[in-house]
């Protein structure tokens, strides 16, 4: 390949050392100033929860779903914020996720939303985690273990209503009720279901049918002498667009973090007779510029030489890559913010680094703060923008943010 040399780009006026150090970071505390970090806005989180309190009847409880490292926000950070904000329930996927936050729950009940394996039964009982039971043979072993320990323990039963993920069929309900009445140490805390088709449509007929199936199942439990103290069904989208799903508790994942479950959910709230929550993103992600260099017209950038300068340019190297959760699909199409302006990602995203075009942003200095997700001046890079560039959903973008990234709670 012929890497032509041309005149180097005319450098924008460099800032003096004072001007550079005066480009103030968003907040004061920096544990890892040369790499990257996530900031979590505690006020935004509180406001999101409050917003849902205003949408629901006063008796409706809230579960903070903190599975998957709190959708990448940081399970420990979000759990402590949720407990401080007075959340009623926490939701994790598995036993290990409980162990990660167990010292922070402040005695608030924690429901495990994923499947229970028999190998984990003893620890689940010892830690007081409320499992979701949906297999009768596991439930039988669970009850035997509770009896052996002489330990009472709460459980949740998930009902199959049409999603065909976890859940028991209605034919099984009598057998489950017998198991419960024969094992008084096993206490039914809740029965619930999860909707299949609520985010991707404005037609709620499938969800309505699932809700009906849940209510029918709940009645059968009651008739057979096992009234569940809590019946619940709503994830974020259902909580927003279908008030009849609120029942005893809403399970808030994505919307608690200030992100809309989908475009359809957001658009539904714009209809004249609807009212939606005011959502504010909790997470922002920042880094600092690691190197600045000039590029001559004709020179290439990055692996595969996918980018070639058509003019003299100035580029900056950032110490962030797909290992950190900056999706490789953003190669050549993402944006970051530098000095309040959008800087395009050029070339391929590497494992730990990426390159951006700062040709048209004057005065950029080494170690300047860069916004990967969040706002700077009048510009914002939203998780939704990155998700749409990656042809995926916001859930995937945040939940894949690396655990190694420092997370700072910003409380005003
Ligand atoms: C993940 C999950 C939720 C949260 O869904 P969001 O769309 O993020 O609000 C609720 N319920 C169950 C069972 C889940 O697995």
Coordinates of C-alpha atoms and ligand atoms in Angstrom, one line a residue:
X1 CA 0.0 0.0 0.0
X2 CA 1.1 3.4 -0.9
X3 CA 1.0 5.6 2.2
X4 CA 1.5 9.0 0.5
X5 CA 2.9 11.9 2.5
X6 CA 1.1 15.2 2.1
X7 CA 1.2 18.4 4.0
X8 CA 0.3 17.8 7.6
X9 CA -2.9 19.3 8.8
X10 CA -2.8 22.8 10.0
X11 CA -3.0 22.4 13.7
X12 CA -5.8 24.3 15.5
X13 CA -4.5 26.9 17.9
X14 CA -3.0 24.9 20.8
X15 CA -4.2 25.9 24.2
X16 CA -1.7 27.0 26.9
X17 CA -1.0 24.6 29.7
X18 CA -3.4 26.7 31.9
X19 CA -6.1 26.7 29.3
X20 CA -5.7 22.9 29.1
X21 CA -5.9 22.3 32.8
X22 CA -8.8 24.7 33.0
X23 CA -11.0 22.4 30.8
X24 CA -12.8 21.4 33.9
X25 CA -14.0 17.8 34.3
X26 CA -17.7 17.2 34.9
X27 CA -17.0 16.3 38.5
X28 CA -14.1 16.5 40.9
X29 CA -13.1 13.0 41.9
X30 CA -11.1 10.9 39.4
X31 CA -9.8 7.5 40.5
X32 CA -8.5 6.6 37.1
X33 CA -7.8 9.8 35.4
X34 CA -6.0 8.4 32.4
X35 CA -8.4 5.7 31.3
X36 CA -12.2 5.9 31.6
X37 CA -14.9 5.9 34.2
X38 CA -18.7 5.8 34.6
X39 CA -20.6 8.4 36.5
X40 CA -24.0 7.5 38.1
X41 CA -26.4 10.3 38.7
X42 CA -28.2 9.5 42.0
X43 CA -30.7 12.3 41.7
X44 CA -31.7 11.1 38.2
X45 CA -32.3 7.6 39.7
X46 CA -34.4 8.9 42.5
X47 CA -36.5 11.0 40.1
X48 CA -37.1 8.0 37.9
X49 CA -38.4 6.0 40.8
X50 CA -40.5 8.9 42.0
X51 CA -41.9 9.3 38.6
X52 CA -43.1 5.7 38.7
X53 CA -44.5 6.2 42.2
X54 CA -46.7 9.0 40.7
X55 CA -47.8 6.7 37.8
X56 CA -48.9 3.9 40.1
X57 CA -51.4 3.6 43.0
X58 CA -49.8 4.2 46.4
X59 CA -50.0 0.5 47.4
X60 CA -48.0 -0.7 44.4
X61 CA -44.5 -1.7 45.4
X62 CA -41.4 -1.3 43.4
X63 CA -38.7 -3.9 42.6
X64 CA -35.3 -2.6 41.4
X65 CA -34.1 -5.1 38.9
X66 CA -30.3 -5.1 39.5
X67 CA -29.5 -8.2 37.5
X68 CA -26.6 -8.3 35.0
X69 CA -24.5 -5.9 37.1
X70 CA -27.5 -3.6 37.2
X71 CA -27.7 -3.5 33.4
X72 CA -24.0 -2.6 33.4
X73 CA -24.5 0.4 35.8
X74 CA -22.8 -1.5 38.7
X75 CA -24.8 -3.8 40.9
X76 CA -23.3 -2.6 44.1
X77 CA -23.7 1.1 43.3
X78 CA -27.2 0.7 42.1
X79 CA -28.2 -1.5 45.0
X80 CA -27.0 1.0 47.5
X81 CA -28.8 3.8 45.7
X82 CA -32.0 1.7 45.5
X83 CA -32.0 0.9 49.2
X84 CA -31.3 4.5 50.0
X85 CA -34.2 5.5 47.8
X86 CA -36.6 3.2 49.8
X87 CA -37.1 0.5 47.2
X88 CA -39.4 -2.4 48.3
X89 CA -37.7 -5.4 46.5
X90 CA -34.5 -6.2 44.7
X91 CA -34.3 -8.5 41.7
X92 CA -31.3 -10.5 40.7
X93 CA -30.8 -13.3 38.1
X94 CA -28.8 -15.8 40.1
X95 CA -27.2 -16.7 43.4
X96 CA -23.8 -15.2 42.6
X97 CA -25.5 -11.9 41.9
X98 CA -27.1 -11.9 45.3
X99 CA -23.7 -12.7 46.9
X100 CA -22.3 -9.6 45.2
X101 CA -24.8 -7.3 46.8
X102 CA -25.8 -9.2 49.9
X103 CA -24.1 -6.8 52.4
X104 CA -25.9 -3.8 50.9
X105 CA -29.5 -4.9 50.8
X106 CA -30.5 -3.6 54.2
X107 CA -32.8 -6.5 54.8
X108 CA -35.0 -5.7 51.7
X109 CA -36.2 -9.0 50.1
X110 CA -34.3 -10.1 47.1
X111 CA -36.0 -12.2 44.4
X112 CA -34.0 -14.4 42.1
X113 CA -35.5 -14.1 38.6
X114 CA -33.5 -16.9 36.9
X115 CA -33.8 -20.7 37.4
X116 CA -32.9 -22.4 40.6
X117 CA -30.5 -25.4 40.4
X118 CA -30.6 -28.1 43.0
X119 CA -26.9 -27.6 43.8
X120 CA -27.7 -24.0 45.0
X121 CA -30.6 -24.9 47.2
X122 CA -28.7 -24.9 50.5
X123 CA -27.0 -21.6 49.9
X124 CA -30.2 -19.9 48.6
X125 CA -32.0 -20.9 51.9
X126 CA -29.1 -19.9 54.1
X127 CA -28.9 -16.5 52.4
X128 CA -32.7 -16.0 52.5
X129 CA -32.8 -15.4 48.7
X130 CA -36.4 -15.8 47.4
X131 CA -36.0 -18.1 44.4
X132 CA -38.3 -18.3 41.4
X133 CA -39.6 -21.8 41.3
X134 CA -40.9 -23.2 38.1
X135 CA -39.9 -26.9 38.2
X136 CA -41.8 -29.2 40.6
X137 CA -38.9 -31.6 41.2
X138 CA -36.6 -28.8 42.2
X139 CA -39.4 -27.4 44.4
X140 CA -39.7 -30.7 46.1
X141 CA -36.0 -30.8 46.9
X142 CA -36.2 -27.2 48.0
X143 CA -39.0 -28.0 50.4
X144 CA -37.1 -31.0 51.8
X145 CA -34.0 -28.9 52.4
X146 CA -36.1 -26.2 54.2
X147 CA -37.6 -29.0 56.4
X148 CA -34.1 -30.4 57.1
X149 CA -32.9 -27.0 58.2
X150 CA -36.2 -26.2 59.9
X151 CA -35.9 -22.8 58.1
X152 CA -38.9 -20.9 56.7
X153 CA -38.2 -19.4 53.4
X154 CA -40.1 -17.3 50.8
X155 CA -40.5 -18.3 47.2
X156 CA -42.0 -16.9 44.1
X157 CA -43.8 -19.0 41.5
X158 CA -43.6 -18.0 37.9
X159 CA -46.6 -18.7 35.7
X160 CA -46.4 -19.6 32.0
X161 CA -48.7 -17.2 30.3
X162 CA -47.4 -17.2 26.7
X163 CA -43.7 -16.1 26.8
X164 CA -42.5 -19.7 27.0
X165 CA -39.5 -18.8 29.2
X166 CA -39.6 -19.8 32.9
X167 CA -43.0 -20.7 34.3
X168 CA -45.4 -23.4 35.3
X169 CA -48.5 -24.3 33.3
X170 CA -52.0 -24.0 34.8
X171 CA -52.4 -27.8 34.8
X172 CA -49.6 -28.0 37.3
X173 CA -51.1 -25.5 39.8
X174 CA -53.0 -28.1 42.0
X175 CA -49.7 -30.1 42.4
X176 CA -47.9 -26.9 43.5
X177 CA -50.6 -26.0 45.9
X178 CA -50.4 -29.4 47.5
X179 CA -46.6 -29.0 47.8
X180 CA -47.1 -25.7 49.5
X181 CA -49.8 -26.9 51.9
X182 CA -47.6 -29.9 52.9
X183 CA -44.6 -27.7 53.5
X184 CA -45.6 -24.8 55.6
X185 CA -41.9 -23.7 55.9
X186 CA -42.1 -22.8 52.2
X187 CA -44.0 -19.6 52.0
X188 CA -45.6 -18.3 48.9
X189 CA -44.6 -14.6 48.6
X190 CA -45.6 -14.0 45.0
X191 CA -46.8 -15.3 41.8
X192 CA -45.8 -13.5 38.6
X193 CA -45.3 -13.6 34.9
X194 CA -43.3 -11.7 32.3
X195 CA -44.7 -10.3 29.0
X196 CA -43.5 -11.4 25.6
X197 CA -44.7 -8.6 23.5
X198 CA -44.9 -5.3 25.1
X199 CA -41.8 -3.4 24.0
X200 CA -42.0 -4.0 20.3
X201 CA -45.6 -3.1 19.6
X202 CA -48.3 -0.6 20.3
X203 CA -50.8 -3.5 20.1
X204 CA -51.2 -4.8 23.6
X205 CA -53.6 -7.7 22.9
X206 CA -50.9 -10.4 23.5
X207 CA -50.0 -8.8 26.8
X208 CA -53.7 -8.5 27.8
X209 CA -54.1 -12.2 27.1
X210 CA -51.1 -13.0 29.3
X211 CA -52.4 -10.8 32.1
X212 CA -55.7 -12.6 31.9
X213 CA -53.9 -16.0 32.2
X214 CA -52.0 -14.7 35.2
X215 CA -55.1 -13.5 36.9
X216 CA -56.8 -16.9 36.2
X217 CA -53.8 -18.7 37.7
X218 CA -53.9 -16.4 40.8
X219 CA -57.6 -17.2 41.3
X220 CA -56.9 -20.9 41.1
X221 CA -54.1 -20.6 43.7
X222 CA -56.5 -18.8 46.0
X223 CA -59.3 -21.4 45.5
X224 CA -56.8 -24.1 46.4
X225 CA -56.0 -22.3 49.6
X226 CA -52.7 -20.6 48.6
X227 CA -53.3 -16.9 48.3
X228 CA -50.2 -15.1 47.1
X229 CA -49.5 -11.9 49.0
X230 CA -48.1 -10.4 45.8
X231 CA -49.1 -10.8 42.2
X232 CA -47.0 -9.0 39.7
X233 CA -46.4 -8.8 36.0
X234 CA -45.1 -5.4 34.9
X235 CA -41.6 -4.7 33.6
X236 CA -40.8 -1.1 32.7
X237 CA -42.7 -1.0 29.4
X238 CA -45.8 -2.6 30.9
X239 CA -45.7 -0.3 33.9
X240 CA -45.6 2.7 31.4
X241 CA -48.2 1.6 28.9
X242 CA -50.6 -0.7 30.7
X243 CA -51.6 0.5 34.2
X244 CA -53.8 -2.7 34.6
X245 CA -50.5 -4.7 34.8
X246 CA -49.3 -2.8 38.0
X247 CA -51.1 -5.2 40.4
X248 CA -49.1 -5.4 43.6
X249 CA -45.6 -4.6 42.4
X250 CA -43.8 -3.3 39.3
X251 CA -40.4 -4.6 38.3
X252 CA -38.3 -1.8 37.1
X253 CA -35.2 -2.5 35.1
X254 CA -34.4 -0.3 32.1
X255 CA -36.7 2.6 33.0
X256 CA -35.3 2.9 36.5
X257 CA -31.9 3.6 34.8
X258 CA -33.6 6.4 32.9
X259 CA -33.8 4.7 29.5
X260 CA -36.9 4.0 27.5
X261 CA -37.7 0.3 27.0
X262 CA -38.3 1.0 23.3
X263 CA -39.3 3.7 20.8
X264 CA -42.8 2.4 20.8
X265 CA -43.1 2.7 24.6
X266 CA -41.9 6.3 24.4
X267 CA -44.2 7.2 21.5
X268 CA -47.2 5.7 23.3
X269 CA -46.7 8.2 26.1
X270 CA -46.9 11.1 23.7
X271 CA -50.6 10.3 22.9
X272 CA -52.8 13.0 24.2
X273 CA -54.6 11.0 26.9
X274 CA -51.5 9.2 28.1
X275 CA -49.1 10.2 30.8
X276 CA -45.6 8.8 31.0
X277 CA -42.8 8.9 33.4
X278 CA -40.1 11.6 33.2
X279 CA -37.0 9.5 32.6
X280 CA -33.4 10.8 33.1
X281 CA -30.5 8.6 32.2
X282 CA -28.5 7.6 35.3
X283 CA -25.3 6.7 33.5
X284 CA -22.6 8.7 31.7
X285 CA -19.2 7.3 30.5
X286 CA -16.1 9.4 30.1
X287 CA -12.5 9.0 29.1
X288 CA -9.5 11.2 28.3
X289 CA -7.5 11.7 25.2
X290 CA -4.4 9.5 25.1
X291 CA -2.6 10.9 22.1
X292 CA -3.1 13.5 19.4
X293 CA -1.6 13.3 16.0
X294 CA -1.8 14.8 12.5
X295 CA -2.7 12.7 9.6
X296 CA -1.8 13.5 6.0
X297 CA -4.2 13.1 3.2
X298 CA -4.0 9.5 2.0
X299 CA -2.9 8.0 5.3
X300 CA -4.8 5.2 6.9
X301 CA -6.2 4.7 10.4
X302 CA -6.4 1.4 12.4
X303 CA -6.8 -2.3 11.7
X304 CA -7.7 -3.3 8.2
X305 CA -6.9 0.2 7.0
X306 CA -10.6 0.8 6.8
X307 CA -10.3 4.6 7.1
X308 CA -8.2 6.7 4.8
X309 CA -7.8 10.4 5.2
X310 CA -9.0 12.5 2.2
X311 CA -7.6 15.6 3.6
X312 CA -5.0 16.6 6.2
X313 CA -6.6 15.7 9.5
X314 CA -6.0 15.6 13.2
X315 CA -6.9 12.5 15.2
X316 CA -7.0 11.6 18.9
X317 CA -6.5 8.1 20.4
X318 CA -8.8 7.1 23.2
X319 CA -8.0 4.2 25.7
X320 CA -11.4 2.5 25.2
X321 CA -12.3 -0.4 23.1
X322 CA -14.7 -3.4 22.7
X323 CA -13.2 -5.1 25.7
X324 CA -14.7 -2.2 27.7
X325 CA -18.1 -2.5 26.1
X326 CA -17.6 0.1 23.3
X327 CA -19.2 -2.0 20.6
X328 CA -17.0 -2.9 17.6
X329 CA -20.1 -2.2 15.5
X330 CA -19.4 1.5 16.2
X331 CA -16.3 1.2 14.0
X332 CA -16.4 4.1 11.5
X333 CA -19.9 5.2 12.6
X334 CA -19.9 6.2 16.3
X335 CA -19.5 9.6 17.8
X336 CA -18.0 10.9 21.0
X337 CA -18.1 14.5 22.5
X338 CA -15.0 16.6 22.7
X339 CA -15.2 20.2 24.0
X340 CA -19.0 20.0 23.4
X341 CA -18.8 18.9 19.8
X342 CA -19.3 15.6 18.1
X343 CA -16.1 13.8 17.0
X344 CA -16.6 10.9 14.7
X345 CA -15.1 7.5 15.4
X346 CA -12.7 6.7 12.5
X347 CA -11.4 3.3 11.6
X348 CA -12.1 0.1 13.6
X349 CA -12.7 0.0 17.3
X350 CA -9.8 -2.0 18.8
X351 CA -9.8 -4.1 21.9
X352 CA -8.6 -1.3 24.2
X353 CA -8.3 1.7 21.9
X354 CA -10.2 3.7 19.3
X355 CA -9.5 6.7 17.2
X356 CA -11.6 9.8 16.7
X357 CA -11.5 12.7 14.2
X358 CA -10.9 16.1 15.9
X359 CA -9.9 18.0 12.8
X360 CA -12.7 20.5 13.2
X361 CA -12.6 20.9 16.9
X362 CA -9.9 23.5 17.7
X363 CA -7.8 23.5 20.8
X364 CA -8.0 19.9 21.9
X365 CA -5.3 18.9 24.4
X366 CA -3.8 15.7 25.6
X367 CA -5.9 14.2 28.5
X368 CA -8.9 16.4 27.7
X369 CA -12.1 14.8 28.9
X370 CA -14.2 13.0 26.3
X371 CA -17.8 11.9 26.6
X372 CA -18.5 8.5 25.3
X373 CA -22.1 8.5 26.7
X374 CA -23.7 11.6 28.2
X375 CA -23.8 15.3 27.6
X376 CA -21.3 18.0 27.0
X377 CA -22.5 21.5 26.4
X378 CA -25.6 21.3 24.1
X379 CA -24.6 17.9 22.7
X380 CA -25.6 14.5 23.9
X381 CA -24.5 11.0 23.0
X382 CA -27.4 8.8 24.2
X383 CA -27.3 5.1 24.8
X384 CA -30.1 4.9 22.4
X385 CA -28.0 6.5 19.6
X386 CA -25.3 4.0 20.1
X387 CA -27.9 1.2 20.2
X388 CA -29.4 2.3 16.9
X389 CA -26.0 2.6 15.3
X390 CA -25.3 -1.0 16.5
X391 CA -28.8 -2.2 15.4
X392 CA -29.5 -3.4 18.9
X393 CA -31.3 -2.3 22.0
X394 CA -30.1 0.1 24.8
X395 CA -30.3 -2.9 27.2
X396 CA -27.4 -4.5 25.4
X397 CA -25.2 -1.4 25.2
X398 CA -25.2 -0.7 28.9
X399 CA -25.3 -4.3 30.2
X400 CA -22.1 -5.1 28.3
X401 CA -20.1 -2.2 29.9
X402 CA -17.0 -3.8 31.5
X403 CA -17.1 -4.5 35.2
X404 CA -13.5 -3.2 35.5
X405 CA -14.6 0.4 34.7
X406 CA -14.7 2.5 37.9
X407 CA -18.2 3.7 38.8
X408 CA -18.7 6.9 40.7
X409 CA -21.9 7.9 42.3
X410 CA -22.6 11.6 41.8
X411 CA -25.0 12.9 44.4
X412 CA -25.7 16.6 44.2
Ligands
LIG1 C1 -35.2 -8.2 33.4 C2 -36.6 -8.4 33.9 C3 -37.4 -7.3 34.2 C4 -37.0 -5.9 33.9 O1 -37.4 -5.6 32.6 P1 -37.2 -4.1 32.1 O2 -37.7 -4.1 30.7 O3 -35.7 -3.8 32.1 O4 -37.9 -3.2 33.0 C5 -38.6 -7.6 34.8 N1 -39.0 -8.8 35.1 C6 -38.3 -9.9 34.8 C7 -38.8 -11.3 35.1 C8 -37.0 -9.8 34.2 O5 -36.3 -10.8 33.9

